[in-house]
Amino acid sequence: MNPCPASTHRVFNQSAPWVDVNLFTTNLPLQDAVRLHCADLPLTWLSALGAEMGSAQMQEHARLANTHKPQLHTHDRCGQRSDMVEFHPSYHALIGAALRHGLHATAWTRTGAAATHAHTERAAGFMLFTETEPSVLCPVSMSYAVIPALRGNAALWADWHTGLAGTRYDPRLVPYTQKSALTMGMGMTEKQGGSDVRANTTQALADGADAWGPRYRLTGHKWFFSAPMCDAFLVLAQAPGGLSCFFLPRVLPAGEDGAGRINTLRIQRLKDKLGNHANASAEVEFIDAVAWRVGEEGRGVAQILEMGIMTRLDCALGTSGLMRQALALALNHARQRMAFGKKLIDQPLMRNVLADLALESEAATALSIRLASAFDRQERDPHEAIMARLLTPVAKFWVCKRGSVFAQEAMECLGGNGYVEEGGAGTMARIYREMPLNSIWEGAGNIMALDLLRALRRADSAAALADELAPARGAHPALDRMASALPLRIEAMGSEAQARRLAQDMALAVQAALLYRSAPASVFGAFCASRLGGDWGYGFGTLGAGIDFEGLLARALPV
């Protein structure tokens, strides 16, 4: 009788994982986009971050943080309210790395030469971190976005700015004075309103004043309350003077009903959501919660729009980072996997698909980094101020809208191997689940299109767009045609129903102009011929004849 064989088959033709790689030095499009706007910026920090984010250790942290979901503990063992969310240690390791690298509020606190490219450098770092794990970047992004509004309350800013710029992560729920670093979240939407925050019903009643200014008591709810373990939140509520913005800390400061008392923010449940599983999004109720007004009563919408500008930048950056990781995984697999007698990457149809994805990824990177550079320059350059205003809704709309279809196509490059929830951080399945988030969050497509129309009502918008496209005029006939038509379309725009098409075409034109300045001629030519010239189908992998596939693929991921 023969013994049982030790194995039924030999495992082969499986691709080695994309691990222990430098995500920055292997990303030529990101390097060139940064150099275009920050020629004198040292790239040593980004290279170090790229190596850390591509390491097996960080990828394992990402896997574990998503495998072991956050757990809500509404009460302690004695039956008292605790409202605590427990995270896996890997989540803390990830957010600790994000703060250590200054991806939160530190861009706002830099001075002198270090401040010149602070937002662009941070944007590139944000993209690199996203490639490994985007979940912890939710509180990181909100901590970044609230700074302009928080500066409107000088006393609050004086007490909190050091902690908000701190780089030594501290997960404890203790008074802000005892922490080495602080994070902030936001609470805007309610069950009945969604994007229409004017429909909010949470009430704010005046409760005197102290060193932080006018104090209120808030009663109501928030339907989406991201990162509930942050140290404080900016929230919207109806004050006597109208919808207003408030600063609501988790732990009350000294002198307010006793230092260390937990504010009456009740976490009702955590969302069972699509996307990453590592971050906690909650439904909460405020029961006479203590908060301080930030800005004037009735100015809440204006202030939330100011914060939204920053988070919308991060939505574009995050999607660009996810696109890049999906592309890298697809290329890594295709270079190793054999099918029908040769490597996948040598199959003509697959080469077309991968080259097309590479074009989309590079264009998304170029537009997102361009927007970040406008934030760096907007206070000293009127053109940059206009472009920050125009490109925020354009980039948020178009880049994020392309994310889901991009992820689906990249997943298909791996076939069934890409559909399963295995393979460490950055797996295709997790990327695919995460992609819709940035398109929905902080204003879905229609909201962005309407924001663009509002921005375009200023008389100087069409001229500024023409100036933005001017360096590439004459470089390609398809771009010339669109560049000539866009100002006329802007001036004639009278219907909201056409706003999405305008946002799309503005995005494509600016992307083409940027690629002319930062990418090889083959990349620029292929982008214009396909996206602007009509030599393209309705899906990826439909690039026309004459495209330099070899050049596009070699640039996308150097061997």
PDB file of N, CA and C in Angstrom, residues 29 57 70 121 144-145 153 155 162 191 235 275 316 417 427 429 455 534 540 551:
ATOM      1  N   PRO A  29       6.658  59.295 -12.413  1.00  0.00           N
ATOM      2  CA  PRO A  29       5.662  60.363 -12.594  1.00  0.00           C
ATOM      3  C   PRO A  29       5.519  61.257 -11.369  1.00  0.00           C
ATOM      4  N   GLN A  57       7.111  45.341   6.782  1.00  0.00           N
ATOM      5  CA  GLN A  57       6.568  45.626   8.114  1.00  0.00           C
ATOM      6  C   GLN A  57       5.330  46.508   8.037  1.00  0.00           C
ATOM      7  N   PRO A  70     -12.052  47.861  14.352  1.00  0.00           N
ATOM      8  CA  PRO A  70     -12.246  48.600  15.604  1.00  0.00           C
ATOM      9  C   PRO A  70     -13.457  48.063  16.366  1.00  0.00           C
ATOM     10  N   GLU A 121       5.043  69.155  -0.732  1.00  0.00           N
ATOM     11  CA  GLU A 121       5.837  68.057  -0.189  1.00  0.00           C
ATOM     12  C   GLU A 121       4.950  67.121   0.629  1.00  0.00           C
ATOM     13  N   TYR A 144      -5.408  68.185   9.336  1.00  0.00           N
ATOM     14  CA  TYR A 144      -4.822  69.133   8.384  1.00  0.00           C
ATOM     15  C   TYR A 144      -5.827  70.195   7.961  1.00  0.00           C
ATOM     16  N   ALA A 145      -7.065  69.763   7.720  1.00  0.00           N
ATOM     17  CA  ALA A 145      -8.053  70.653   7.118  1.00  0.00           C
ATOM     18  C   ALA A 145      -8.635  71.669   8.089  1.00  0.00           C
ATOM     19  N   ASN A 153     -10.152  81.341  15.921  1.00  0.00           N
ATOM     20  CA  ASN A 153     -10.296  81.532  17.367  1.00  0.00           C
ATOM     21  C   ASN A 153      -8.894  81.571  17.955  1.00  0.00           C
ATOM     22  N   ALA A 155      -7.549  82.207  20.814  1.00  0.00           N
ATOM     23  CA  ALA A 155      -7.274  81.558  22.096  1.00  0.00           C
ATOM     24  C   ALA A 155      -7.172  80.042  21.934  1.00  0.00           C
ATOM     25  N   THR A 162       0.384  73.716  19.189  1.00  0.00           N
ATOM     26  CA  THR A 162       1.592  72.918  19.428  1.00  0.00           C
ATOM     27  C   THR A 162       1.265  71.429  19.384  1.00  0.00           C
ATOM     28  N   LYS A 191     -28.816  62.838   9.632  1.00  0.00           N
ATOM     29  CA  LYS A 191     -29.641  61.841   8.937  1.00  0.00           C
ATOM     30  C   LYS A 191     -30.475  62.457   7.819  1.00  0.00           C
ATOM     31  N   VAL A 235     -17.727  70.904  14.554  1.00  0.00           N
ATOM     32  CA  VAL A 235     -19.060  70.426  14.223  1.00  0.00           C
ATOM     33  C   VAL A 235     -19.950  71.611  13.875  1.00  0.00           C
ATOM     34  N   GLY A 275     -15.226  49.850   1.898  1.00  0.00           N
ATOM     35  CA  GLY A 275     -13.932  50.507   2.017  1.00  0.00           C
ATOM     36  C   GLY A 275     -13.057  49.821   3.038  1.00  0.00           C
ATOM     37  N   ALA A 316      -8.403  63.919  -3.734  1.00  0.00           N
ATOM     38  CA  ALA A 316      -7.720  63.741  -5.017  1.00  0.00           C
ATOM     39  C   ALA A 316      -6.374  63.054  -4.829  1.00  0.00           C
ATOM     40  N   ASN A 417      -6.872  36.152  -8.730  1.00  0.00           N
ATOM     41  CA  ASN A 417      -5.922  36.460  -7.663  1.00  0.00           C
ATOM     42  C   ASN A 417      -6.150  37.860  -7.096  1.00  0.00           C
ATOM     43  N   THR A 427      -3.730  45.172  -1.258  1.00  0.00           N
ATOM     44  CA  THR A 427      -4.318  44.169  -2.143  1.00  0.00           C
ATOM     45  C   THR A 427      -5.355  44.833  -3.036  1.00  0.00           C
ATOM     46  N   ALA A 429      -8.269  43.858  -3.857  1.00  0.00           N
ATOM     47  CA  ALA A 429      -9.622  43.836  -3.319  1.00  0.00           C
ATOM     48  C   ALA A 429      -9.849  45.011  -2.367  1.00  0.00           C
ATOM     49  N   ALA A 455     -17.282  78.920  -8.627  1.00  0.00           N
ATOM     50  CA  ALA A 455     -15.936  79.469  -8.774  1.00  0.00           C
ATOM     51  C   ALA A 455     -15.767  80.184 -10.109  1.00  0.00           C
ATOM     52  N   GLY A 534      -9.906  61.803 -29.324  1.00  0.00           N
ATOM     53  CA  GLY A 534     -10.940  60.850 -29.692  1.00  0.00           C
ATOM     54  C   GLY A 534     -10.450  59.505 -30.170  1.00  0.00           C
ATOM     55  N   PHE A 540     -10.609  51.055 -20.678  1.00  0.00           N
ATOM     56  CA  PHE A 540      -9.151  51.006 -20.733  1.00  0.00           C
ATOM     57  C   PHE A 540      -8.703  49.908 -21.694  1.00  0.00           C
ATOM     58  N   GLY A 551       7.682  52.460 -23.922  1.00  0.00           N
ATOM     59  CA  GLY A 551       8.094  53.629 -23.150  1.00  0.00           C
ATOM     60  C   GLY A 551       7.159  53.925 -21.995  1.00  0.00           C
TER      61      GLY A 551
END
